[in-house]
Short mmCIF file of C-alpha atoms in Angstrom, two decimals:
data_model
loop_
_atom_site.label_atom_id
_atom_site.label_comp_id
_atom_site.label_asym_id
_atom_site.label_seq_id
_atom_site.Cartn_x
_atom_site.Cartn_y
_atom_site.Cartn_z
CA GLU E 546 -9.29 9.72 15.58
CA ALA E 547 -5.96 8.71 14.09
CA GLN E 548 -5.90 9.37 10.42
CA VAL E 549 -4.30 10.39 7.09
CA THR E 550 -6.38 12.90 5.28
CA GLN E 551 -6.12 13.64 1.89
CA ASN E 552 -8.12 15.92 -0.69
CA PRO E 553 -9.52 16.19 -2.97
CA ARG E 554 -11.12 12.64 -3.29
CA TYR E 555 -11.75 13.17 -6.98
CA LEU E 556 -10.28 15.50 -9.48
CA ILE E 557 -10.76 15.97 -13.16
CA THR E 558 -8.16 18.24 -14.74
CA VAL E 559 -6.87 19.43 -18.09
CA THR E 560 -3.37 18.77 -19.51
CA GLY E 561 -0.82 21.32 -18.33
CA LYS E 562 -2.82 22.85 -15.56
CA LYS E 563 -0.78 22.69 -12.33
CA LEU E 564 -2.49 21.07 -9.42
CA THR E 565 -1.81 19.95 -5.76
CA VAL E 566 -3.29 17.00 -3.71
CA THR E 567 -3.02 17.90 -0.02
CA CYS E 568 -2.11 15.22 2.74
CA SER E 569 -2.05 15.63 6.26
CA GLN E 570 -1.53 13.25 9.27
CA ASN E 571 -2.46 13.60 13.08
CA MET E 572 -0.31 10.74 14.35
CA ASN E 573 3.07 12.60 14.64
CA HIS E 574 4.57 10.24 12.05
CA GLU E 575 8.05 11.07 10.63
CA TYR E 576 7.55 8.91 7.49
CA MET E 577 5.13 9.95 4.68
CA SER E 578 5.02 8.50 1.23
CA TRP E 579 3.02 8.85 -1.82
CA TYR E 580 1.92 6.18 -4.00
CA ARG E 581 -0.09 5.73 -7.24
CA GLN E 582 -2.29 2.57 -8.05
CA ASP E 583 -2.73 1.45 -11.52
CA PRO E 584 -4.66 -1.53 -12.89
CA GLY E 585 -2.27 -4.61 -13.08
CA LEU E 586 0.43 -2.94 -11.47
CA GLY E 587 -0.59 -2.78 -7.96
CA LEU E 588 0.73 0.27 -5.94
CA ARG E 589 4.06 2.00 -6.73
CA GLN E 590 5.88 4.62 -4.55
CA ILE E 591 6.24 8.20 -6.20
CA TYR E 592 8.21 9.95 -3.33
CA TYR E 593 8.91 9.68 0.39
CA SER E 594 9.87 11.73 3.24
CA MET E 595 11.77 10.60 6.38
CA ASN E 596 11.31 13.88 8.19
CA VAL E 597 10.61 17.50 7.79
CA GLU E 598 12.75 18.98 4.60
CA VAL E 599 14.08 15.38 3.95
CA THR E 600 12.44 14.09 0.95
CA ASP E 601 13.75 11.35 -1.78
CA LYS E 602 12.45 9.69 -4.89
CA GLY E 603 10.53 6.52 -5.10
CA ASP E 604 10.06 4.45 -8.21
CA VAL E 605 7.86 6.45 -10.43
CA PRO E 606 8.87 10.27 -9.63
CA GLU E 607 8.97 11.73 -12.88
CA GLY E 608 6.40 14.42 -13.44
CA TYR E 609 5.75 14.89 -9.74
CA LYS E 610 7.20 17.25 -6.94
CA VAL E 611 6.87 17.09 -3.02
CA SER E 612 7.44 19.09 -0.07
CA ARG E 613 7.65 18.61 3.56
CA LYS E 614 7.69 22.25 5.43
CA GLU E 615 5.75 20.50 8.28
CA LYS E 616 5.75 17.36 9.87
CA ARG E 617 2.04 16.62 9.42
CA ASN E 618 1.76 17.78 5.69
CA PHE E 619 2.99 16.39 2.58
CA PRO E 620 1.42 17.59 -0.44
CA LEU E 621 1.61 16.27 -3.91
CA ILE E 622 2.52 18.61 -6.84
CA LEU E 623 1.87 18.02 -10.41
CA GLU E 624 3.39 20.82 -12.28
CA SER E 625 2.07 20.08 -15.71
CA PRO E 626 0.04 17.03 -15.67
CA SER E 627 -0.63 14.73 -18.55
CA PRO E 628 -3.07 12.00 -19.10
CA ASN E 629 -0.47 9.20 -18.17
CA GLN E 630 -0.95 10.53 -14.70
CA THR E 631 -4.42 9.68 -14.42
CA SER E 632 -4.63 7.22 -11.55
CA LEU E 633 -5.57 6.45 -7.98
CA TYR E 634 -3.09 8.26 -5.62
CA PHE E 635 -2.59 7.43 -2.05
CA CYS E 636 -0.72 9.17 0.70
CA ALA E 637 0.48 7.22 3.73
CA SER E 638 2.46 7.65 6.94
CA SER E 639 4.47 5.50 9.23
CA PRO E 640 6.13 5.72 12.61
CA ARG E 641 9.69 6.39 12.98
CA GLN E 642 10.65 2.86 12.22
CA GLY E 643 9.42 3.28 8.69
CA ALA E 644 7.82 1.06 6.24
CA SER E 645 8.60 -2.16 8.46
CA TYR E 646 5.53 -1.19 10.55
CA GLY E 647 3.32 -0.79 7.29
CA TYR E 648 1.69 2.63 6.55
CA THR E 649 -1.52 4.05 7.38
CA PHE E 650 -3.13 5.16 4.09
CA GLY E 651 -5.31 8.15 3.32
CA SER E 652 -8.67 7.22 1.47
CA GLY E 653 -7.15 8.11 -1.99
CA THR E 654 -7.53 10.72 -4.70
CA ARG E 655 -8.75 9.60 -8.12
CA LEU E 656 -7.30 11.85 -10.59
CA THR E 657 -8.14 12.17 -14.30
CA VAL E 658 -6.22 14.30 -16.64
CA VAL E 659 -8.00 15.02 -19.92
CA ALA Z 204 15.72 -6.39 -5.78
CA GLN Z 205 12.40 -6.81 -3.87
CA LYS Z 206 9.34 -8.19 -5.83
CA VAL Z 207 6.00 -9.48 -4.78
CA THR Z 208 3.83 -11.62 -7.28
CA GLN Z 209 0.24 -12.45 -6.77
CA ALA Z 210 -0.44 -14.86 -9.66
CA GLN Z 211 -4.36 -14.94 -9.37
CA THR Z 212 -5.59 -11.70 -11.04
CA GLU Z 213 -9.24 -12.41 -10.24
CA ILE Z 214 -10.82 -15.08 -8.09
CA SER Z 215 -14.72 -15.64 -8.04
CA VAL Z 216 -16.38 -18.34 -5.48
CA VAL Z 217 -19.67 -18.90 -4.04
CA GLU Z 218 -20.42 -17.73 -0.47
CA LYS Z 219 -19.46 -19.99 2.45
CA GLU Z 220 -16.78 -21.41 0.30
CA ASP Z 221 -12.88 -21.13 1.48
CA VAL Z 222 -10.64 -19.35 -0.71
CA THR Z 223 -6.81 -18.70 -0.64
CA LEU Z 224 -4.85 -15.76 -2.13
CA ASP Z 225 -1.35 -16.79 -3.12
CA CYS Z 226 1.52 -14.36 -2.60
CA VAL Z 227 5.15 -15.13 -3.63
CA TYR Z 228 7.98 -12.62 -2.74
CA GLU Z 229 11.68 -11.99 -3.55
CA THR Z 230 14.07 -10.41 -1.14
CA ARG Z 231 17.91 -10.58 -0.58
CA ASP Z 232 17.48 -9.33 2.95
CA THR Z 233 17.26 -11.59 6.01
CA THR Z 234 15.19 -9.12 7.78
CA TYR Z 235 11.82 -8.06 5.95
CA TYR Z 236 8.33 -7.51 6.53
CA LEU Z 237 5.11 -8.70 4.88
CA PHE Z 238 1.66 -7.29 4.88
CA TRP Z 239 -1.72 -7.83 3.50
CA TYR Z 240 -4.08 -5.04 2.75
CA LYS Z 241 -7.83 -5.21 1.66
CA GLN Z 242 -9.23 -2.72 -0.76
CA PRO Z 243 -12.95 -2.75 -0.64
CA PRO Z 244 -15.28 -1.06 -3.56
CA SER Z 245 -15.10 2.03 -1.79
CA GLY Z 246 -11.40 2.34 -2.56
CA GLU Z 247 -9.45 2.66 0.92
CA LEU Z 248 -6.67 0.56 1.75
CA VAL Z 249 -7.27 -1.25 4.92
CA PHE Z 250 -4.37 -3.03 6.88
CA LEU Z 251 -5.04 -6.69 7.77
CA ILE Z 252 -1.67 -8.30 9.11
CA ARG Z 253 1.99 -7.51 9.45
CA ARG Z 254 4.41 -10.51 9.81
CA ASN Z 255 8.28 -10.14 10.20
CA SER Z 256 10.60 -12.64 8.61
CA PHE Z 257 11.68 -14.26 12.09
CA ASP Z 258 8.33 -15.25 12.91
CA GLU Z 259 6.87 -18.15 10.76
CA GLN Z 260 3.89 -18.96 13.08
CA ASN Z 261 0.67 -19.11 11.15
CA GLU Z 262 -1.88 -16.61 12.12
CA ILE Z 263 -5.46 -16.86 12.40
CA SER Z 264 -8.12 -13.98 12.90
CA GLY Z 265 -11.66 -15.10 13.06
CA ARG Z 266 -12.21 -16.34 9.57
CA TYR Z 267 -8.92 -15.20 8.21
CA SER Z 268 -5.76 -17.03 8.24
CA TRP Z 269 -2.23 -16.43 7.04
CA ASN Z 270 0.45 -19.10 6.05
CA PHE Z 271 3.82 -18.01 6.01
CA GLN Z 272 6.70 -20.26 4.54
CA LYS Z 273 10.14 -18.98 4.04
CA SER Z 274 11.16 -22.20 2.34
CA THR Z 275 8.92 -21.34 -0.65
CA SER Z 276 9.07 -17.56 -0.06
CA SER Z 277 5.13 -17.35 0.22
CA PHE Z 278 2.84 -15.60 2.63
CA ASN Z 279 -0.61 -16.98 1.54
CA PHE Z 280 -4.00 -15.76 2.93
CA THR Z 281 -7.04 -17.95 3.35
CA ILE Z 282 -10.53 -16.73 3.91
CA THR Z 283 -12.84 -19.64 5.60
CA ALA Z 284 -16.67 -19.53 4.96
CA SER Z 285 -16.55 -16.51 2.67
CA GLN Z 286 -18.82 -13.93 2.94
CA VAL Z 287 -20.11 -11.23 0.17
CA VAL Z 288 -18.46 -8.65 2.55
CA ASP Z 289 -15.32 -10.08 1.77
CA SER Z 290 -15.47 -9.19 -1.95
CA ALA Z 291 -12.47 -6.66 -2.54
CA VAL Z 292 -9.06 -6.49 -4.07
CA TYR Z 293 -6.40 -7.78 -1.61
CA PHE Z 294 -2.73 -6.73 -1.97
CA CYS Z 295 0.40 -8.52 -0.46
CA ALA Z 296 3.40 -6.28 0.20
CA LEU Z 297 6.77 -6.45 1.31
CA SER Z 298 9.09 -4.05 3.25
CA GLU Z 299 12.95 -4.58 3.49
CA GLY Z 300 13.86 -4.08 7.17
CA GLU Z 301 14.42 -0.76 8.85
CA ARG Z 302 17.61 0.55 7.61
CA GLN Z 303 18.13 3.80 6.12
CA GLY Z 304 16.22 4.17 2.88
CA ALA Z 305 14.14 1.10 3.23
CA GLN Z 306 10.92 3.23 3.53
CA LYS Z 307 9.04 1.36 0.50
CA LEU Z 308 6.40 -1.07 0.50
CA VAL Z 309 6.50 -3.06 -2.64
CA PHE Z 310 3.17 -4.20 -3.69
CA GLY Z 311 2.04 -7.08 -5.51
CA GLN Z 312 -0.49 -6.55 -8.63
CA GLY Z 313 -3.51 -7.36 -6.29
CA THR Z 314 -6.15 -10.16 -6.42
CA ARG Z 315 -9.80 -9.13 -6.94
CA LEU Z 316 -11.98 -11.38 -4.86
CA THR Z 317 -15.65 -11.66 -5.81
CA ILE Z 318 -17.79 -13.71 -3.40
CA ASN Z 319 -21.29 -14.44 -4.99
CA PRO Z 320 -24.22 -14.91 -3.01
#
């Protein structure tokens, strides 16, 4: 089954404790992206990647890091989480043509930073 | 810059009523793509439709229909004979073409639709 898998689904952590949210896709998509969803703001792009070793900032990159060492994986790293990063996070992937085809989204990771 | 506005924050109707969700967009590109996604209470994002800027034909899929009007920069979504299972948050989104760097979907704020039995 074609899908984007992200883990964990739920995570509660404390301020400053590094964490990684994993994302993997099995569709051989070149483009991958991370979004965060906040009430009243819709979804906003954090980072995106156009291919292995090619990443760039989205609209809200502060406090996040990403890496793309393999085509299928695109982890999101929070080096020192803060309460304002409490949010619902989505990983997504898209074929070579990019966002014009829309993204396939993972099931989401609900992160709470206390 | 691209922008998507869903002015209706919440809508509540009784089952079997028709309901229209509004979406207005802004873009400077002549080539762009519009999307609707559904987010049920379980939280995942479900793709509903993709429409490119050169195709203004309306589309119908079962009880769902979409009205794309470039003249008013709108891409509205209508559910006919609504059902309780249609209760969800619905997002309209815009992508500006396929040029380098255009890898972003810009989302509206979402409309929370509640269908009451």
